[in-house]
XYZ file of C-alpha atoms in Angstrom:
230
model
C 5.685 -12.279 4.332
C 3.911 -10.964 1.272
C 4.818 -11.695 -2.331
C 3.860 -9.574 -5.313
C 4.756 -10.518 -8.886
C 4.877 -8.233 -11.868
C 6.796 -7.384 -15.039
C 8.378 -4.072 -14.200
C 11.070 -1.533 -14.839
C 10.949 0.086 -11.422
C 10.837 -0.998 -7.794
C 7.583 -0.681 -5.922
C 7.603 0.864 -2.432
C 6.215 -0.858 0.609
C 3.865 0.920 3.005
C 3.560 -0.634 6.431
C 1.537 0.577 9.385
C 0.935 -0.810 12.839
C -1.395 0.519 15.467
C -1.574 -0.492 19.099
C -4.665 -0.857 21.271
C -4.438 0.800 24.708
C -5.258 -1.262 27.782
C -6.198 1.678 29.993
C -6.842 5.377 29.446
C -3.388 6.062 28.057
C -1.501 4.647 25.105
C 1.486 2.553 26.088
C 4.691 1.937 24.161
C 4.470 1.718 20.395
C 5.572 -1.543 18.831
C 8.633 -0.965 16.668
C 8.722 -3.005 13.489
C 11.776 -3.130 11.268
C 10.673 -3.761 7.693
C 12.962 -4.973 4.929
C 12.033 -5.515 1.282
C 14.077 -7.553 -1.190
C 13.489 -7.792 -4.931
C 14.082 -11.064 -6.772
C 14.134 -11.944 -10.474
C 12.563 -15.258 -11.530
C 13.813 -16.239 -14.942
C 11.140 -16.790 -17.644
C 13.747 -17.993 -20.118
C 17.460 -18.859 -20.068
C 19.650 -15.815 -20.526
C 23.317 -14.922 -20.224
C 24.447 -13.016 -17.149
C 26.802 -10.353 -18.436
C 29.565 -8.362 -16.817
C 28.079 -5.080 -18.072
C 24.604 -3.894 -19.054
C 25.393 -4.531 -22.694
C 24.276 -7.238 -25.123
C 27.882 -7.564 -26.244
C 29.280 -7.601 -22.715
C 31.311 -10.522 -21.401
C 29.086 -13.452 -20.369
C 29.784 -14.545 -16.798
C 27.272 -17.379 -16.488
C 23.886 -18.615 -17.649
C 20.698 -17.899 -15.684
C 18.448 -20.875 -16.226
C 14.686 -20.767 -16.773
C 12.777 -20.969 -13.473
C 15.784 -19.938 -11.370
C 15.415 -17.038 -8.908
C 18.104 -14.474 -8.159
C 18.313 -11.508 -5.821
C 18.225 -8.128 -7.556
C 21.008 -5.859 -6.282
C 20.265 -2.749 -8.378
C 17.005 -1.171 -9.503
C 15.956 -1.994 -13.077
C 17.393 0.557 -15.496
C 17.399 0.911 -19.251
C 16.110 -2.620 -19.757
C 18.692 -4.309 -17.507
C 18.723 -5.839 -14.024
C 21.777 -6.438 -11.882
C 21.442 -9.742 -10.045
C 23.462 -11.816 -7.592
C 24.414 -15.305 -8.761
C 26.652 -18.010 -7.242
C 29.324 -16.966 -9.765
C 29.063 -13.287 -8.802
C 27.021 -10.216 -9.695
C 26.060 -9.457 -13.268
C 23.405 -8.059 -15.590
C 20.458 -9.653 -17.353
C 17.791 -8.159 -19.609
C 14.683 -7.158 -17.646
C 12.366 -8.686 -20.239
C 13.699 -12.152 -19.440
C 12.504 -12.182 -15.835
C 9.502 -11.667 -13.582
C 10.193 -9.514 -10.528
C 9.135 -10.767 -7.112
C 9.046 -8.445 -4.095
C 9.422 -10.131 -0.707
C 8.850 -8.215 2.481
C 9.915 -9.247 5.966
C 8.956 -7.643 9.266
C 11.054 -8.006 12.396
C 9.664 -6.865 15.725
C 12.061 -5.150 18.127
C 11.996 -7.532 21.096
C 13.171 -4.847 23.527
C 10.087 -2.796 22.666
C 7.881 -5.813 23.305
C 9.500 -6.226 26.719
C 8.884 -2.568 27.537
C 5.277 -2.886 26.385
C 4.894 -5.886 28.681
C 6.201 -3.864 31.643
C 3.823 -0.987 30.966
C 0.854 -3.314 30.531
C 1.760 -5.035 33.790
C 1.892 -1.697 35.615
C -1.411 -0.485 34.158
C -3.357 -3.346 35.717
C -2.803 -1.711 39.116
C -4.250 1.694 38.181
C -6.848 2.611 40.794
C -4.967 0.826 43.572
C -4.182 2.403 46.967
C -1.214 4.542 47.901
C 0.240 3.408 51.213
C 3.426 4.976 52.541
C 6.061 2.254 52.873
C 3.896 -0.219 50.959
C 5.544 -2.714 48.617
C 2.600 -4.536 47.005
C 0.147 -2.706 44.726
C -2.490 -5.309 45.552
C -2.588 -4.079 49.135
C -1.073 -0.609 48.786
C 2.252 0.878 47.733
C 4.180 4.101 47.730
C 5.910 5.453 44.624
C 9.195 3.540 44.870
C 7.424 0.443 46.133
C 5.325 0.523 42.977
C 8.223 0.912 40.520
C 10.334 -1.719 42.290
C 7.400 -4.180 42.371
C 6.572 -3.694 38.679
C 10.137 -3.956 37.395
C 10.969 -6.922 39.612
C 7.901 -8.918 38.600
C 7.663 -7.863 34.952
C 11.369 -7.692 34.064
C 13.388 -9.321 36.854
C 15.055 -6.013 37.763
C 15.670 -5.445 41.482
C 15.544 -1.867 42.737
C 15.908 -0.223 46.124
C 12.765 0.868 47.973
C 13.555 4.561 47.838
C 13.075 7.081 45.059
C 16.373 8.753 45.902
C 18.235 5.432 45.775
C 16.509 4.353 42.557
C 17.627 7.604 40.923
C 21.217 6.412 41.303
C 20.578 2.996 39.761
C 20.849 2.448 36.022
C 21.977 5.321 33.810
C 20.613 8.775 33.138
C 18.936 9.544 29.812
C 17.388 12.686 28.403
C 13.649 13.229 28.044
C 14.074 12.855 24.285
C 15.790 9.487 24.773
C 13.302 8.195 27.357
C 11.447 5.004 26.449
C 8.591 3.096 28.004
C 9.831 1.285 31.113
C 12.308 3.993 32.098
C 11.994 5.778 35.458
C 11.085 9.442 35.899
C 12.111 11.275 39.068
C 10.667 14.414 40.614
C 11.923 16.527 43.466
C 11.898 19.732 45.420
C 14.725 22.034 46.419
C 17.247 19.742 44.780
C 16.113 16.612 46.612
C 14.342 13.745 44.813
C 11.093 12.713 46.505
C 9.028 10.866 43.887
C 9.424 8.298 41.100
C 7.115 7.209 38.274
C 7.251 4.657 35.466
C 7.426 6.195 32.003
C 4.850 4.768 29.569
C 5.990 6.552 26.434
C 3.871 9.099 24.581
C 4.494 11.663 27.345
C 2.669 9.684 30.070
C 3.658 8.106 33.388
C 1.969 5.618 35.684
C 2.741 5.965 39.389
C 1.573 5.638 42.983
C 0.934 9.335 43.421
C -0.714 10.275 46.731
C -3.040 8.808 49.360
C -5.863 10.787 47.774
C -5.311 9.666 44.162
C -3.659 6.259 44.539
C -2.072 4.675 41.460
C -2.827 6.829 38.432
C -1.758 7.738 34.898
C -0.734 11.348 34.333
C 1.199 13.518 31.903
C 4.937 13.232 32.524
C 5.018 17.015 32.933
C 2.409 17.143 35.704
C 5.468 18.179 37.696
C 8.841 19.167 36.293
C 10.969 16.002 36.052
C 14.370 16.135 37.706
C 15.844 13.066 36.083
C 15.150 10.159 33.696
C 16.885 6.857 34.432
C 17.129 3.651 32.382
C 17.454 0.429 34.372
C 16.589 -1.863 31.451
C 19.050 -2.993 28.800
């Protein structure tokens, strides 16, 4: 939380940026941060809180010196609208110091998806073994996705790309998020599954020649995107 104090007639904007550091050759899921900014008025002197922005307006209550109130409308024409225990009303801007308080809330679901991707990336370079279920000794495509999601998220999947394609719910490419599954096929039949990393990348147990690798999601034309996470 950051506080900035100033005498002002206008609200200041807040610029927030967050950059992630990739663990392997590809960038994983971005961390989503929800930022909220609230403006408060700290009274420098006692002043009447009025029903309207008018010196002759009806007085609703008294804002005491040193008290702090939330501002509910941007300063305008020398007046501030504040929230008090007795209700909302107006005070003269010159009677208060404005305090901007910013809060950041991290989307926990994004953190979980980042954790899944990071967990999967540690196995890049591992062996592809048909029928394998452990990336430490060798896995096939569905063995890899089921191992990662079971150990990183507690999600149990079948050991078959075709079966996994029927678990969870379908989403579009535009809706796909890190941790979702991407399916590929031929002649209408699904024969491969990969874990979506976000940013147009997938990590998967590809072939015996390449092993577990990171590639562009469009290295083959995807047949289906499936979400098995909440």
